[in-house]
PDB file of C-alpha atoms in Angstrom:
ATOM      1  CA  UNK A   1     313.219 129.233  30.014  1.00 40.00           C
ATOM      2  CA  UNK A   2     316.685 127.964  28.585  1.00 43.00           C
ATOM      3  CA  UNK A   3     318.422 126.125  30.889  1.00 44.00           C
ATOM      4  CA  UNK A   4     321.546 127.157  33.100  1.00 44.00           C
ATOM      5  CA  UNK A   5     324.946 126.334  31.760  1.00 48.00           C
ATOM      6  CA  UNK A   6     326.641 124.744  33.839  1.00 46.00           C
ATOM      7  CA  UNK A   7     330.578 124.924  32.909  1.00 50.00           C
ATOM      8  CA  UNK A   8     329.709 128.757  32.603  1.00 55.00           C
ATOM      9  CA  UNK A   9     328.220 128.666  36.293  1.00 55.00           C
ATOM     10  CA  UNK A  10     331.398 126.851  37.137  1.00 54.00           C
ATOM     11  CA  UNK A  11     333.550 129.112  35.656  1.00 57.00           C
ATOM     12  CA  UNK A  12     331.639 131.972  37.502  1.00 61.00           C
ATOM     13  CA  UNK A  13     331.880 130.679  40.541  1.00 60.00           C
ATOM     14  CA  UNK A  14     335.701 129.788  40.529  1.00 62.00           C
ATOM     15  CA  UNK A  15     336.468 133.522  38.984  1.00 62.00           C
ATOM     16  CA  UNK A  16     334.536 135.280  41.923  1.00 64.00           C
ATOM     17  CA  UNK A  17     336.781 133.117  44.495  1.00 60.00           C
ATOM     18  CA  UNK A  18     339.734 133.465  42.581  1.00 66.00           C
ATOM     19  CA  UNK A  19     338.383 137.175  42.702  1.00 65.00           C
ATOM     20  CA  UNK A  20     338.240 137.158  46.666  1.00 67.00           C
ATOM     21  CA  UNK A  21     341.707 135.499  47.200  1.00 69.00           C
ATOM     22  CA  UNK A  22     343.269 138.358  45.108  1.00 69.00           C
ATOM     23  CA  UNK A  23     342.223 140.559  47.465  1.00 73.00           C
ATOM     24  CA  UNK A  24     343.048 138.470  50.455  1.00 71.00           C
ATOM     25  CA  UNK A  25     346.226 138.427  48.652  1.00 71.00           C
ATOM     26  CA  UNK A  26     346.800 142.187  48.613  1.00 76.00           C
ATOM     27  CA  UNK A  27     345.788 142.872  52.057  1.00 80.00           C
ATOM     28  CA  UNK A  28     348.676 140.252  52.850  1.00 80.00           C
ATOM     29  CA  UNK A  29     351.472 141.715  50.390  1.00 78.00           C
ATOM     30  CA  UNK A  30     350.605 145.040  52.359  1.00 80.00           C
ATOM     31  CA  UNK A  31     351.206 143.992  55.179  1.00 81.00           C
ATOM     32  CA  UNK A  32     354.633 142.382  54.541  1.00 80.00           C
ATOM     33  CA  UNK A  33     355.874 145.662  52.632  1.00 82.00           C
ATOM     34  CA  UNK A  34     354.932 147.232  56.198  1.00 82.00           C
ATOM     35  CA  UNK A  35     356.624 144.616  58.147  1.00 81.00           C
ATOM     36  CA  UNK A  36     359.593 144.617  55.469  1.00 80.00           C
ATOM     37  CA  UNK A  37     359.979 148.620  56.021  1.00 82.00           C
ATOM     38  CA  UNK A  38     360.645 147.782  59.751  1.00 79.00           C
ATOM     39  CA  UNK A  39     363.667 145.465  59.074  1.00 79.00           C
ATOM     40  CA  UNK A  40     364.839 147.219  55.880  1.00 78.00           C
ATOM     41  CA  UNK A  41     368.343 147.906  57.858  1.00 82.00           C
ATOM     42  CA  UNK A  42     368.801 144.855  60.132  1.00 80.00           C
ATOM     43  CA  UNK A  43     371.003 145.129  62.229  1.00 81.00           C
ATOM     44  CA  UNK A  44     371.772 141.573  63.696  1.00 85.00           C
ATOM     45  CA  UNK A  45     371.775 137.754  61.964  1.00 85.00           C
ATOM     46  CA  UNK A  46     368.153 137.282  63.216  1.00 84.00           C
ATOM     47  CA  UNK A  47     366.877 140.437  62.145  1.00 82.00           C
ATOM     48  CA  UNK A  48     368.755 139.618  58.798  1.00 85.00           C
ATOM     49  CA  UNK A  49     367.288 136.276  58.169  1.00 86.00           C
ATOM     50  CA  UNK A  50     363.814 137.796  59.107  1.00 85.00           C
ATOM     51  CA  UNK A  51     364.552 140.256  56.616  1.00 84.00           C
ATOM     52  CA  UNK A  52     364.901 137.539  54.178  1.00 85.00           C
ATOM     53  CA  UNK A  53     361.721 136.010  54.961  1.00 85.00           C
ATOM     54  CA  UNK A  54     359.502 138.488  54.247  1.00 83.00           C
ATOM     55  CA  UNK A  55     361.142 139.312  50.897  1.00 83.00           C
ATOM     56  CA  UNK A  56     360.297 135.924  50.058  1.00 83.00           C
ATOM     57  CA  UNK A  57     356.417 135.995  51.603  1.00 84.00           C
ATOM     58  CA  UNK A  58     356.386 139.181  49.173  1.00 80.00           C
ATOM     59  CA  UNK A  59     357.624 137.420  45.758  1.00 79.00           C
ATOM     60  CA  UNK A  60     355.408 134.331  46.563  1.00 78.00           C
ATOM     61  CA  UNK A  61     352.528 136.876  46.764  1.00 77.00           C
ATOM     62  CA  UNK A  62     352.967 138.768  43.444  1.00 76.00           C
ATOM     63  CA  UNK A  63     353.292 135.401  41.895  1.00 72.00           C
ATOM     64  CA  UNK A  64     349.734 133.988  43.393  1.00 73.00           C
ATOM     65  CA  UNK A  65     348.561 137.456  42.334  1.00 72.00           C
ATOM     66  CA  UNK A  66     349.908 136.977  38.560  1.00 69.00           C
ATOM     67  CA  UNK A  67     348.767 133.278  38.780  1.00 68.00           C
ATOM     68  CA  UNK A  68     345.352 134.100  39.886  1.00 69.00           C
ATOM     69  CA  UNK A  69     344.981 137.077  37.509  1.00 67.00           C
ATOM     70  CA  UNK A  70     345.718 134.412  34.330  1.00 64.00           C
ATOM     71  CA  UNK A  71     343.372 132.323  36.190  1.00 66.00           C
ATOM     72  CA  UNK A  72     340.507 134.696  35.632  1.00 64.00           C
ATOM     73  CA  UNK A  73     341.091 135.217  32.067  1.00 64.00           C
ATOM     74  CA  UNK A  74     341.114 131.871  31.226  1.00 63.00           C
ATOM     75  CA  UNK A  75     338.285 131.448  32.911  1.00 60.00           C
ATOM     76  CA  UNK A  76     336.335 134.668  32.379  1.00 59.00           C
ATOM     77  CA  UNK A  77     336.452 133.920  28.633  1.00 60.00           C
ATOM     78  CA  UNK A  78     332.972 134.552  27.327  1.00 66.00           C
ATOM     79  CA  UNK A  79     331.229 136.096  24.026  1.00 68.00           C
ATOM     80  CA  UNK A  80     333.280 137.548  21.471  1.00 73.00           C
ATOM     81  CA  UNK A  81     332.679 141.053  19.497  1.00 80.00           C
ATOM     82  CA  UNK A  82     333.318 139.377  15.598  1.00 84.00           C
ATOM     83  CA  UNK A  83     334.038 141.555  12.843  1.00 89.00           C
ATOM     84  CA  UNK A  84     335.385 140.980   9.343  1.00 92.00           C
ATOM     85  CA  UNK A  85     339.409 141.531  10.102  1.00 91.00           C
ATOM     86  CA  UNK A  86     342.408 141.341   7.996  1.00 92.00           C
ATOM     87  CA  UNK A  87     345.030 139.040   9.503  1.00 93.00           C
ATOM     88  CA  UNK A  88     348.104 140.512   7.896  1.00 93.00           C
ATOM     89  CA  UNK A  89     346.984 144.042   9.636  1.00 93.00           C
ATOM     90  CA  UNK A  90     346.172 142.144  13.224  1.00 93.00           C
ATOM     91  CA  UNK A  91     349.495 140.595  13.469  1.00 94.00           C
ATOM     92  CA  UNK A  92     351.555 143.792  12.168  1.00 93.00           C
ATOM     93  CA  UNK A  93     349.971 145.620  14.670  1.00 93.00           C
ATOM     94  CA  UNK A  94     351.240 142.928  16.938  1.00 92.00           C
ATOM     95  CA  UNK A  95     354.620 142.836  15.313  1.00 93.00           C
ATOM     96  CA  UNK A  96     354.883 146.725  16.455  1.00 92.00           C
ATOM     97  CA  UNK A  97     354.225 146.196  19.599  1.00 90.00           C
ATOM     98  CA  UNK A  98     357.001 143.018  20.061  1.00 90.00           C
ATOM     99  CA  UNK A  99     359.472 144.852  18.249  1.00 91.00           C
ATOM    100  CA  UNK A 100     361.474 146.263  21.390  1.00 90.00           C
ATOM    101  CA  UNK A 101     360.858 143.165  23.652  1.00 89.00           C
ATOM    102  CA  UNK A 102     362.339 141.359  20.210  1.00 91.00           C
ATOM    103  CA  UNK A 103     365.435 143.403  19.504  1.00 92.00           C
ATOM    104  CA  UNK A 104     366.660 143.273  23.166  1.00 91.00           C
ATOM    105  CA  UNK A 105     366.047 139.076  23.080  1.00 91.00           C
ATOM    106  CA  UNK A 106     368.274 139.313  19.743  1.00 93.00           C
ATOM    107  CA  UNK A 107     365.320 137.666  17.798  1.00 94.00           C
ATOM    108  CA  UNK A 108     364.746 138.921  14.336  1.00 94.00           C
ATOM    109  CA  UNK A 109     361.069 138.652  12.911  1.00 94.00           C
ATOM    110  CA  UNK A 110     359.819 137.805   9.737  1.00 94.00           C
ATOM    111  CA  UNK A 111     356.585 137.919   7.755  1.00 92.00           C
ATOM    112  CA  UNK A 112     355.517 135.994   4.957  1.00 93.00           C
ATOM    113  CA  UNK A 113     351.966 137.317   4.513  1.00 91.00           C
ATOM    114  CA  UNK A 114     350.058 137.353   1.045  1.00 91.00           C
ATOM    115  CA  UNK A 115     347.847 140.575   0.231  1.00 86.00           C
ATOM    116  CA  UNK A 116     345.641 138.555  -0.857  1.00 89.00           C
ATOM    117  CA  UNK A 117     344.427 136.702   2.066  1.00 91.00           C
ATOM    118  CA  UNK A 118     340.873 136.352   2.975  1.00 92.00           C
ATOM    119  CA  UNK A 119     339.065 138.399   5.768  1.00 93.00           C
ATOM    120  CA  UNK A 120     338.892 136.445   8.897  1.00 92.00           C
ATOM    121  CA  UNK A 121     336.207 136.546  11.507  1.00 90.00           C
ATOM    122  CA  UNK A 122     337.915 137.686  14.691  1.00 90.00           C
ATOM    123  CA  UNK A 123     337.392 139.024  18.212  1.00 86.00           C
ATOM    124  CA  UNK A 124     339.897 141.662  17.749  1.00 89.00           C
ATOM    125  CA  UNK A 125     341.707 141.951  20.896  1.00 85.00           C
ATOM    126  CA  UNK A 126     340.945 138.501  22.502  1.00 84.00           C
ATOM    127  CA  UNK A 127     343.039 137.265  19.217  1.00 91.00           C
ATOM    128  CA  UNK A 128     345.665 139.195  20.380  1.00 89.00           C
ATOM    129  CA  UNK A 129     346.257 138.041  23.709  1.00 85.00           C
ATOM    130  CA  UNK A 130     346.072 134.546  21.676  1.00 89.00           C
ATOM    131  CA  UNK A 131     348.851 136.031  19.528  1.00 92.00           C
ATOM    132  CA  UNK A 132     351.023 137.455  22.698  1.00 89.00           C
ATOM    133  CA  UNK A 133     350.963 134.655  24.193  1.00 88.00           C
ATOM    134  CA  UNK A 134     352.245 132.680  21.598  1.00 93.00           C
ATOM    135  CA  UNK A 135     355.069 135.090  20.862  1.00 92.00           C
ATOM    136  CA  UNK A 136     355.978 135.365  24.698  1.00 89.00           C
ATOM    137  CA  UNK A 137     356.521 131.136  24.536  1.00 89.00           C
ATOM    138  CA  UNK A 138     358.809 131.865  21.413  1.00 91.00           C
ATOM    139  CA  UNK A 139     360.837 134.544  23.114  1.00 91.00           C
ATOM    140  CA  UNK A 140     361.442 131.748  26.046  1.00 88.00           C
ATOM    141  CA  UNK A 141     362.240 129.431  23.559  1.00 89.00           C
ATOM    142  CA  UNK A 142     365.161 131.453  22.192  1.00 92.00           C
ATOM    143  CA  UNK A 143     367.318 132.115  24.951  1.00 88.00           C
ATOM    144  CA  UNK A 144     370.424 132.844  22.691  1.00 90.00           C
ATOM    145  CA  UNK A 145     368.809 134.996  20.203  1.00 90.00           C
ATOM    146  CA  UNK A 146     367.277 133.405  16.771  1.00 92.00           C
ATOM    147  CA  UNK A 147     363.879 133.837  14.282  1.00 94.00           C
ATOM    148  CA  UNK A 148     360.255 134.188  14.827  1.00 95.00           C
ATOM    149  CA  UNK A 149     358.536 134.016  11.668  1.00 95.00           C
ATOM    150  CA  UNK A 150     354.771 134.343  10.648  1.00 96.00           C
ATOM    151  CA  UNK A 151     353.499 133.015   7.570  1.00 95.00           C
ATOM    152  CA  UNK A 152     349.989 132.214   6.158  1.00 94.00           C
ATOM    153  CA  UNK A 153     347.413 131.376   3.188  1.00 93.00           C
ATOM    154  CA  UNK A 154     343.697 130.237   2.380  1.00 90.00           C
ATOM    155  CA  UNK A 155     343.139 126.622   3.574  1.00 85.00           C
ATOM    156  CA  UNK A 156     340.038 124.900   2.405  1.00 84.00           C
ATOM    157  CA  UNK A 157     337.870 127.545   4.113  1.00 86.00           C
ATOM    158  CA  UNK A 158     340.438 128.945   6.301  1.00 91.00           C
ATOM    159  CA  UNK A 159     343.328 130.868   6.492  1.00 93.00           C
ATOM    160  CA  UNK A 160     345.840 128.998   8.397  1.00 95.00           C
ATOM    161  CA  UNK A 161     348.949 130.915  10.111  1.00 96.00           C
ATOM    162  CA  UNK A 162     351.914 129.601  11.025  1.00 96.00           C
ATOM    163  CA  UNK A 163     354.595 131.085  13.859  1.00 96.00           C
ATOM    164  CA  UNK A 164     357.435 129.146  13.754  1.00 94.00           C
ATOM    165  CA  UNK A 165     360.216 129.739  16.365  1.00 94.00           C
ATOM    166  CA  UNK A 166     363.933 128.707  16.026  1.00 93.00           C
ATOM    167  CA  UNK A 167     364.350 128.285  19.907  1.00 91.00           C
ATOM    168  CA  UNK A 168     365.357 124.850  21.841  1.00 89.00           C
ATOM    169  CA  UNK A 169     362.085 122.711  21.356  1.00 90.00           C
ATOM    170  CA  UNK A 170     360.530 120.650  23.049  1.00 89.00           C
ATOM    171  CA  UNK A 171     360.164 116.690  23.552  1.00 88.00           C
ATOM    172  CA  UNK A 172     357.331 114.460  22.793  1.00 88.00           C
ATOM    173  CA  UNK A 173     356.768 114.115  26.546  1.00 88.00           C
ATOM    174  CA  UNK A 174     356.726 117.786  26.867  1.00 84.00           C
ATOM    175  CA  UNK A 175     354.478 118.703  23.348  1.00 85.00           C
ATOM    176  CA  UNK A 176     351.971 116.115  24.724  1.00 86.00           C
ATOM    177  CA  UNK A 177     351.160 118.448  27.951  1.00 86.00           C
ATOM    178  CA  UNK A 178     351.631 121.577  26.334  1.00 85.00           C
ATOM    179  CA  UNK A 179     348.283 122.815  26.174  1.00 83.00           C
ATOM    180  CA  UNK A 180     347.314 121.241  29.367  1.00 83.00           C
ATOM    181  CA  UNK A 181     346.438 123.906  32.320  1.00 74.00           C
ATOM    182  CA  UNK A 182     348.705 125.058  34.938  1.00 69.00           C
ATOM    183  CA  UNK A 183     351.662 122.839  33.360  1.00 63.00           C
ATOM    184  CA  UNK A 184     354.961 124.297  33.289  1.00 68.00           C
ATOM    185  CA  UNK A 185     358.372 124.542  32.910  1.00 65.00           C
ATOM    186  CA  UNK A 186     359.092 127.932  32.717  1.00 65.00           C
ATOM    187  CA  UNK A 187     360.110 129.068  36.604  1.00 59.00           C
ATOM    188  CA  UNK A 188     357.139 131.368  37.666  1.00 52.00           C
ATOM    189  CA  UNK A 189     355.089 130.720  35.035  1.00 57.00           C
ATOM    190  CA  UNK A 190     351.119 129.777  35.644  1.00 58.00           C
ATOM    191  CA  UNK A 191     350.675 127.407  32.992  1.00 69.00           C
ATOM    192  CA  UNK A 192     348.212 129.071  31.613  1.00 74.00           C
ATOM    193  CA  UNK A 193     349.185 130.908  28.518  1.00 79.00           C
ATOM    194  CA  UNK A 194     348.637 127.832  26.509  1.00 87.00           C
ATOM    195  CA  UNK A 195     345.945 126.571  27.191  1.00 84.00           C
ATOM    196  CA  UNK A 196     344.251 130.362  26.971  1.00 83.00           C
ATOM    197  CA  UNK A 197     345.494 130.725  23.576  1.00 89.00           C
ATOM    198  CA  UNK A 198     343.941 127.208  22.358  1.00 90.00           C
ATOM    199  CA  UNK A 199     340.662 128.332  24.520  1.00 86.00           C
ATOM    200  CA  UNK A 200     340.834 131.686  22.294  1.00 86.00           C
ATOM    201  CA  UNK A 201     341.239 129.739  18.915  1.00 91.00           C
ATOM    202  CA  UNK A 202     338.456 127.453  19.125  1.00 88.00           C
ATOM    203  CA  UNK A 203     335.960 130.033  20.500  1.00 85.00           C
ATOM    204  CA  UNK A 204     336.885 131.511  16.918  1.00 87.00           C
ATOM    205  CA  UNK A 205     335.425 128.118  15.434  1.00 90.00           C
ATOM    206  CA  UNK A 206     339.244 127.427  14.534  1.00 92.00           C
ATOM    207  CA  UNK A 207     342.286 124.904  15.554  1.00 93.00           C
ATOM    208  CA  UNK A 208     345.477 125.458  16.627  1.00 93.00           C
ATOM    209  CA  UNK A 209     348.436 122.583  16.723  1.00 94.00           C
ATOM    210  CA  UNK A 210     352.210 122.553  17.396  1.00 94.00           C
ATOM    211  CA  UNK A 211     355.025 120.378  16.090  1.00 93.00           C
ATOM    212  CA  UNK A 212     357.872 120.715  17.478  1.00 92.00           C
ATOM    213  CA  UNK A 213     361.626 119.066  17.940  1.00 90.00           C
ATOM    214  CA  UNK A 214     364.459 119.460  20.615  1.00 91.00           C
ATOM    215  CA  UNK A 215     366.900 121.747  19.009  1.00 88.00           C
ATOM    216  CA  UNK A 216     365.444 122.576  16.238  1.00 89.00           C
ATOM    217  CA  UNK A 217     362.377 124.933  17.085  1.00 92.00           C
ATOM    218  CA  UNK A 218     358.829 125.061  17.727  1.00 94.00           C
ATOM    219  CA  UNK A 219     355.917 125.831  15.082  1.00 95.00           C
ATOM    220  CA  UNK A 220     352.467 126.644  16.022  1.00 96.00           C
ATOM    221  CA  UNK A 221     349.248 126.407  13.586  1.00 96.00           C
ATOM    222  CA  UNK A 222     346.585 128.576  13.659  1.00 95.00           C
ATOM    223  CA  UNK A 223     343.141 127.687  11.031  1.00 95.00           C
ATOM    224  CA  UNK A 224     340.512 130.417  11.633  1.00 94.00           C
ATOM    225  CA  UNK A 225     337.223 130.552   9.437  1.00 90.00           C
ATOM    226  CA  UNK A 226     337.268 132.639   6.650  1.00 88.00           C
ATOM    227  CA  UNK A 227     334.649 135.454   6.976  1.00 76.00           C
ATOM    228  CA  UNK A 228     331.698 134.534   4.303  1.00 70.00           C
ATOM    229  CA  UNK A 229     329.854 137.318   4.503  1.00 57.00           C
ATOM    230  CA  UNK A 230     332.391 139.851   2.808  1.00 51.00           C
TER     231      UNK A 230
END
């Protein structure tokens, strides 16, 4: 009889409480959209000010609710479905689906992507939450508008990817914590995209690092195994 895992019974346990607060959660945010329907025309300074409060008790709740939902997939993260994939196809699929959210941040994309490249061994749509995630921090990045680019080639028995952003940077101080969970600078944010994204790429068997320099952009590399087998 193999013996229990421990992290995974960990990471069990915290996703079934998480779980149960979510629904504490909702039963809450109910409740205060009831209780906000009763002052939704108030007619005096204290009714006002109560009015106020409850919009507030609302917001706080969709953001545990968002917080606890990254939660559990970070934490929920388990066996992957691996098939032979081609990279180039994964991220233009990607690409398609950013397009609008890219055009109305003003951020042009480009792709330098050989035919060429080898197949890679991926869990299809677990690397593209890794991939969303990472796009979603270069959007932030590049508040004014600027260039997301993807590039990549063989490397020694991977294919490494780059996504290089043109957006503010960040400092050493801040690139040293930037995969650590539930750290943050982005208002509302969980802190969790990161480190989910690093969880994803080394559950592949690969890497990922960032460089990255105030004012002058942000680049994240991927290596992921080349598939052998084909």
């Amino acid at each position: 009889m193999q013996p229990s895992d421990p992290n995974s019974e960990l990471a069990e346990l915290a996703g079934g409480f998480i779980h149960e607060l979510k629904n504490h959660f909702s039963t809450l945010s109910l409740n205060l959209q009831l209780l906000g329907e009763d002052f939704a025309n108030p007619q005096t300074p204290r009714e006002r000010k109560a009015h106020e409060r409850i919009l507030r008790l609302e917001s706080e709740c969709r953001r545990l609710t968002d917080v606890a939902n990254d939660f559990l997939r970070f934490a929920r993260l388990r066996d992957l479905n691996l098939r032979p994939t081609r990279l180039d196809e994964v991220i233009a699929e990607m690409i398609d689906f950013f397009t609008p959210k890219a055009k109305t941040s003003e951020i042009e994309i480009k792709t330098y992507l050989p035919s060429d490249l080898p197949l890679v061994s991926l869990d299809r749509d677990l690397f593209k939450q890794a991939l969303l995630n990472l796009m979603l921090n270069a959007v932030q990045a590049m508040s004014n508008g600027g260039e997301l680019t993807f590039q990549a080639r063989a490397d020694d028995g991977f294919v490494r990817l780059d996504i290089i952003d043109t957006g503010c940077g960040m400092s050493p101080d801040l690139l040293a914590k930037v995969f650590k969970p539930f750290y943050t600078t982005r208002q509302g944010g969980s802190g969790l995209g990161l480190p989910t994204t690093r969880r994803i790429v080394e559950m592949h068997g690969g890497r990922i690092d960032v460089q990255s320099e105030l004012g002058k952009g942000t680049q994240f590399t991927l290596w992921l195994p080349r598939d052998n087998v084909h």
